[in-house]
PDB file of C-alpha atoms in Angstrom:
ATOM      1  CA  UNK A   1     -28.704  21.314  37.115  1.00 49.00           C
ATOM      2  CA  UNK A   2     -28.640  23.765  34.175  1.00 49.00           C
ATOM      3  CA  UNK A   3     -24.915  23.214  33.581  1.00 51.00           C
ATOM      4  CA  UNK A   4     -25.555  19.496  32.883  1.00 45.00           C
ATOM      5  CA  UNK A   5     -28.612  20.033  30.709  1.00 42.00           C
ATOM      6  CA  UNK A   6     -26.786  21.538  27.684  1.00 41.00           C
ATOM      7  CA  UNK A   7     -24.105  18.804  27.401  1.00 43.00           C
ATOM      8  CA  UNK A   8     -26.783  16.118  27.788  1.00 40.00           C
ATOM      9  CA  UNK A   9     -28.879  17.813  25.113  1.00 38.00           C
ATOM     10  CA  UNK A  10     -25.898  17.948  22.712  1.00 42.00           C
ATOM     11  CA  UNK A  11     -24.942  14.298  23.320  1.00 42.00           C
ATOM     12  CA  UNK A  12     -28.578  13.207  23.036  1.00 44.00           C
ATOM     13  CA  UNK A  13     -28.958  15.088  19.752  1.00 40.00           C
ATOM     14  CA  UNK A  14     -25.880  13.354  18.349  1.00 40.00           C
ATOM     15  CA  UNK A  15     -27.305   9.926  19.190  1.00 41.00           C
ATOM     16  CA  UNK A  16     -30.595  10.791  17.527  1.00 42.00           C
ATOM     17  CA  UNK A  17     -28.892  12.270  14.435  1.00 44.00           C
ATOM     18  CA  UNK A  18     -26.646   9.233  13.962  1.00 46.00           C
ATOM     19  CA  UNK A  19     -29.269   6.639  14.807  1.00 50.00           C
ATOM     20  CA  UNK A  20     -27.565   5.878  18.104  1.00 54.00           C
ATOM     21  CA  UNK A  21     -24.617   4.423  16.231  1.00 55.00           C
ATOM     22  CA  UNK A  22     -26.724   1.556  14.865  1.00 64.00           C
ATOM     23  CA  UNK A  23     -25.124   0.152  11.730  1.00 75.00           C
ATOM     24  CA  UNK A  24     -27.211  -1.536   9.056  1.00 86.00           C
ATOM     25  CA  UNK A  25     -27.077  -5.322   9.293  1.00 95.00           C
ATOM     26  CA  UNK A  26     -26.114  -7.635   6.468  1.00 97.00           C
ATOM     27  CA  UNK A  27     -28.940  -9.651   4.911  1.00 98.00           C
ATOM     28  CA  UNK A  28     -28.992 -12.794   2.793  1.00 98.00           C
ATOM     29  CA  UNK A  29     -30.885 -13.583  -0.388  1.00 98.00           C
ATOM     30  CA  UNK A  30     -30.966 -17.141  -1.719  1.00 98.00           C
ATOM     31  CA  UNK A  31     -31.804 -18.084  -5.283  1.00 98.00           C
ATOM     32  CA  UNK A  32     -32.450 -21.665  -6.376  1.00 98.00           C
ATOM     33  CA  UNK A  33     -33.359 -23.593  -9.476  1.00 98.00           C
ATOM     34  CA  UNK A  34     -33.564 -27.283 -10.295  1.00 97.00           C
ATOM     35  CA  UNK A  35     -34.258 -28.769 -13.688  1.00 96.00           C
ATOM     36  CA  UNK A  36     -33.675 -31.689 -15.980  1.00 95.00           C
ATOM     37  CA  UNK A  37     -31.455 -30.386 -18.775  1.00 88.00           C
ATOM     38  CA  UNK A  38     -31.661 -33.563 -20.827  1.00 91.00           C
ATOM     39  CA  UNK A  39     -32.534 -37.236 -20.432  1.00 91.00           C
ATOM     40  CA  UNK A  40     -30.637 -38.500 -17.367  1.00 91.00           C
ATOM     41  CA  UNK A  41     -29.017 -35.146 -16.533  1.00 96.00           C
ATOM     42  CA  UNK A  42     -30.318 -32.977 -13.695  1.00 97.00           C
ATOM     43  CA  UNK A  43     -29.047 -29.592 -12.570  1.00 97.00           C
ATOM     44  CA  UNK A  44     -29.412 -27.847  -9.224  1.00 98.00           C
ATOM     45  CA  UNK A  45     -28.371 -24.206  -8.854  1.00 97.00           C
ATOM     46  CA  UNK A  46     -27.999 -22.530  -5.451  1.00 98.00           C
ATOM     47  CA  UNK A  47     -26.864 -18.934  -5.027  1.00 98.00           C
ATOM     48  CA  UNK A  48     -26.440 -17.218  -1.662  1.00 98.00           C
ATOM     49  CA  UNK A  49     -25.928 -13.442  -1.777  1.00 98.00           C
ATOM     50  CA  UNK A  50     -24.967 -11.524   1.356  1.00 98.00           C
ATOM     51  CA  UNK A  51     -25.661  -7.814   1.062  1.00 98.00           C
ATOM     52  CA  UNK A  52     -25.849  -4.632   3.059  1.00 97.00           C
ATOM     53  CA  UNK A  53     -28.168  -1.890   1.909  1.00 96.00           C
ATOM     54  CA  UNK A  54     -28.229  -1.924  -1.891  1.00 96.00           C
ATOM     55  CA  UNK A  55     -24.824  -3.538  -2.401  1.00 98.00           C
ATOM     56  CA  UNK A  56     -23.533  -7.102  -2.627  1.00 98.00           C
ATOM     57  CA  UNK A  57     -20.854  -8.118  -0.138  1.00 98.00           C
ATOM     58  CA  UNK A  58     -20.409 -11.842  -0.795  1.00 98.00           C
ATOM     59  CA  UNK A  59     -21.663 -14.395  -3.307  1.00 98.00           C
ATOM     60  CA  UNK A  60     -21.504 -18.126  -2.603  1.00 98.00           C
ATOM     61  CA  UNK A  61     -22.685 -20.534  -5.273  1.00 98.00           C
ATOM     62  CA  UNK A  62     -23.113 -24.265  -5.628  1.00 98.00           C
ATOM     63  CA  UNK A  63     -24.080 -25.703  -8.980  1.00 98.00           C
ATOM     64  CA  UNK A  64     -24.576 -29.453  -9.154  1.00 98.00           C
ATOM     65  CA  UNK A  65     -24.999 -31.553 -12.283  1.00 98.00           C
ATOM     66  CA  UNK A  66     -26.093 -35.144 -11.736  1.00 98.00           C
ATOM     67  CA  UNK A  67     -25.598 -37.815 -14.387  1.00 97.00           C
ATOM     68  CA  UNK A  68     -24.731 -41.498 -14.497  1.00 96.00           C
ATOM     69  CA  UNK A  69     -22.614 -40.783 -17.615  1.00 96.00           C
ATOM     70  CA  UNK A  70     -19.061 -40.294 -16.290  1.00 96.00           C
ATOM     71  CA  UNK A  71     -17.754 -39.086 -19.691  1.00 96.00           C
ATOM     72  CA  UNK A  72     -20.424 -36.382 -19.766  1.00 95.00           C
ATOM     73  CA  UNK A  73     -19.442 -35.210 -16.272  1.00 97.00           C
ATOM     74  CA  UNK A  74     -15.741 -35.149 -17.184  1.00 97.00           C
ATOM     75  CA  UNK A  75     -16.420 -33.104 -20.332  1.00 96.00           C
ATOM     76  CA  UNK A  76     -18.656 -30.742 -18.396  1.00 95.00           C
ATOM     77  CA  UNK A  77     -15.945 -30.408 -15.734  1.00 98.00           C
ATOM     78  CA  UNK A  78     -13.411 -29.352 -18.379  1.00 98.00           C
ATOM     79  CA  UNK A  79     -15.860 -26.755 -19.704  1.00 97.00           C
ATOM     80  CA  UNK A  80     -16.607 -25.291 -16.267  1.00 97.00           C
ATOM     81  CA  UNK A  81     -12.932 -25.233 -15.248  1.00 97.00           C
ATOM     82  CA  UNK A  82     -12.177 -23.424 -18.519  1.00 97.00           C
ATOM     83  CA  UNK A  83     -14.741 -20.753 -17.628  1.00 96.00           C
ATOM     84  CA  UNK A  84     -13.213 -20.201 -14.183  1.00 96.00           C
ATOM     85  CA  UNK A  85      -9.516 -20.516 -15.064  1.00 97.00           C
ATOM     86  CA  UNK A  86      -9.010 -16.812 -15.973  1.00 97.00           C
ATOM     87  CA  UNK A  87      -9.999 -15.971 -12.372  1.00 97.00           C
ATOM     88  CA  UNK A  88      -7.601 -18.433 -10.691  1.00 95.00           C
ATOM     89  CA  UNK A  89      -5.140 -15.759  -9.539  1.00 95.00           C
ATOM     90  CA  UNK A  90      -7.734 -13.190  -8.476  1.00 98.00           C
ATOM     91  CA  UNK A  91      -7.618 -12.728  -4.718  1.00 98.00           C
ATOM     92  CA  UNK A  92     -11.021 -13.180  -2.989  1.00 98.00           C
ATOM     93  CA  UNK A  93     -12.371 -15.181  -5.968  1.00 98.00           C
ATOM     94  CA  UNK A  94     -12.314 -18.820  -4.916  1.00 98.00           C
ATOM     95  CA  UNK A  95     -13.757 -21.720  -6.858  1.00 97.00           C
ATOM     96  CA  UNK A  96     -13.669 -25.486  -6.917  1.00 98.00           C
ATOM     97  CA  UNK A  97     -14.929 -27.924  -9.533  1.00 98.00           C
ATOM     98  CA  UNK A  98     -15.010 -31.616  -8.629  1.00 98.00           C
ATOM     99  CA  UNK A  99     -16.702 -34.865  -9.511  1.00 98.00           C
ATOM    100  CA  UNK A 100     -18.106 -36.825  -6.588  1.00 97.00           C
ATOM    101  CA  UNK A 101     -19.703 -40.075  -7.710  1.00 97.00           C
ATOM    102  CA  UNK A 102     -22.457 -39.211 -10.180  1.00 97.00           C
ATOM    103  CA  UNK A 103     -22.298 -35.459  -9.428  1.00 98.00           C
ATOM    104  CA  UNK A 104     -20.232 -32.583 -10.743  1.00 98.00           C
ATOM    105  CA  UNK A 105     -20.144 -29.934  -8.030  1.00 98.00           C
ATOM    106  CA  UNK A 106     -18.987 -26.423  -8.828  1.00 98.00           C
ATOM    107  CA  UNK A 107     -18.654 -23.944  -5.949  1.00 98.00           C
ATOM    108  CA  UNK A 108     -17.565 -20.317  -5.831  1.00 98.00           C
ATOM    109  CA  UNK A 109     -16.998 -17.831  -3.049  1.00 98.00           C
ATOM    110  CA  UNK A 110     -16.519 -14.221  -4.171  1.00 98.00           C
ATOM    111  CA  UNK A 111     -15.948 -11.423  -1.652  1.00 98.00           C
ATOM    112  CA  UNK A 112     -17.055  -8.291  -3.501  1.00 98.00           C
ATOM    113  CA  UNK A 113     -16.079  -6.031  -0.604  1.00 97.00           C
ATOM    114  CA  UNK A 114     -12.404  -6.941  -1.010  1.00 97.00           C
ATOM    115  CA  UNK A 115     -11.991  -8.121  -4.603  1.00 98.00           C
ATOM    116  CA  UNK A 116     -10.377  -5.996  -7.301  1.00 97.00           C
ATOM    117  CA  UNK A 117     -13.449  -5.433  -9.479  1.00 97.00           C
ATOM    118  CA  UNK A 118     -11.294  -3.699 -12.093  1.00 96.00           C
ATOM    119  CA  UNK A 119      -9.453  -6.985 -12.564  1.00 97.00           C
ATOM    120  CA  UNK A 120     -12.782  -8.790 -13.048  1.00 97.00           C
ATOM    121  CA  UNK A 121     -13.705  -6.349 -15.816  1.00 97.00           C
ATOM    122  CA  UNK A 122     -10.239  -6.714 -17.336  1.00 96.00           C
ATOM    123  CA  UNK A 123     -10.674 -10.506 -17.462  1.00 96.00           C
ATOM    124  CA  UNK A 124     -14.146 -10.310 -19.005  1.00 96.00           C
ATOM    125  CA  UNK A 125     -15.634  -7.030 -20.223  1.00 95.00           C
ATOM    126  CA  UNK A 126     -19.135  -8.506 -19.748  1.00 94.00           C
ATOM    127  CA  UNK A 127     -18.576  -8.016 -15.994  1.00 94.00           C
ATOM    128  CA  UNK A 128     -18.803  -4.272 -16.647  1.00 95.00           C
ATOM    129  CA  UNK A 129     -22.587  -4.600 -17.079  1.00 93.00           C
ATOM    130  CA  UNK A 130     -22.879  -5.765 -13.459  1.00 95.00           C
ATOM    131  CA  UNK A 131     -20.052  -3.840 -11.747  1.00 96.00           C
ATOM    132  CA  UNK A 132     -20.609  -0.101 -11.445  1.00 95.00           C
ATOM    133  CA  UNK A 133     -18.198   2.130  -9.517  1.00 95.00           C
ATOM    134  CA  UNK A 134     -16.532  -0.981  -8.108  1.00 96.00           C
ATOM    135  CA  UNK A 135     -19.763  -2.358  -6.628  1.00 97.00           C
ATOM    136  CA  UNK A 136     -22.639  -4.631  -7.554  1.00 97.00           C
ATOM    137  CA  UNK A 137     -26.204  -3.612  -6.770  1.00 97.00           C
ATOM    138  CA  UNK A 138     -28.515  -6.195  -5.236  1.00 97.00           C
ATOM    139  CA  UNK A 139     -31.239  -5.563  -7.791  1.00 96.00           C
ATOM    140  CA  UNK A 140     -28.809  -6.193 -10.647  1.00 97.00           C
ATOM    141  CA  UNK A 141     -27.520  -9.532  -9.351  1.00 97.00           C
ATOM    142  CA  UNK A 142     -31.053 -10.646  -8.481  1.00 97.00           C
ATOM    143  CA  UNK A 143     -32.127  -9.862 -12.060  1.00 96.00           C
ATOM    144  CA  UNK A 144     -29.271 -11.996 -13.424  1.00 96.00           C
ATOM    145  CA  UNK A 145     -30.278 -15.001 -11.317  1.00 96.00           C
ATOM    146  CA  UNK A 146     -33.953 -14.574 -12.165  1.00 97.00           C
ATOM    147  CA  UNK A 147     -33.065 -14.462 -15.890  1.00 96.00           C
ATOM    148  CA  UNK A 148     -31.511 -17.886 -15.369  1.00 93.00           C
ATOM    149  CA  UNK A 149     -34.895 -19.019 -14.070  1.00 96.00           C
ATOM    150  CA  UNK A 150     -33.923 -19.079 -10.383  1.00 97.00           C
ATOM    151  CA  UNK A 151     -36.399 -18.177  -7.679  1.00 98.00           C
ATOM    152  CA  UNK A 152     -34.963 -15.641  -5.232  1.00 97.00           C
ATOM    153  CA  UNK A 153     -36.060 -15.103  -1.627  1.00 96.00           C
TER     154      UNK A 153
END
């Protein structure tokens, strides 16, 4: 009996010290905002942030602008596409901007676990304020969305 006690004690201690191999689960924060930006133009912002611990893993966004003025939507589409175009060849940074009826829908999907964050900073040095040591902290991205007036849960 004694010869089995020591190995069991060692193995048991390892499970306790490592938390029984339990890995932290990913969580999701959603931030939303809706507003009328001018007469006849409404905007809906939806941001979904998947994170583990203190760091962002994935950001999925959907920004919708609704207007019955097709020229306005087309001009806005050009502006939004111009903002995203420098990122078009960045792997793990996917975006789409389209007009569907009276809505301009802009979506992004950014995998921050795989993306070359150095390239993001190279494209726009303003990204350096958010990206530190190749990662984005949850608190930092939440602060950005809240500055836009979004409510995060």
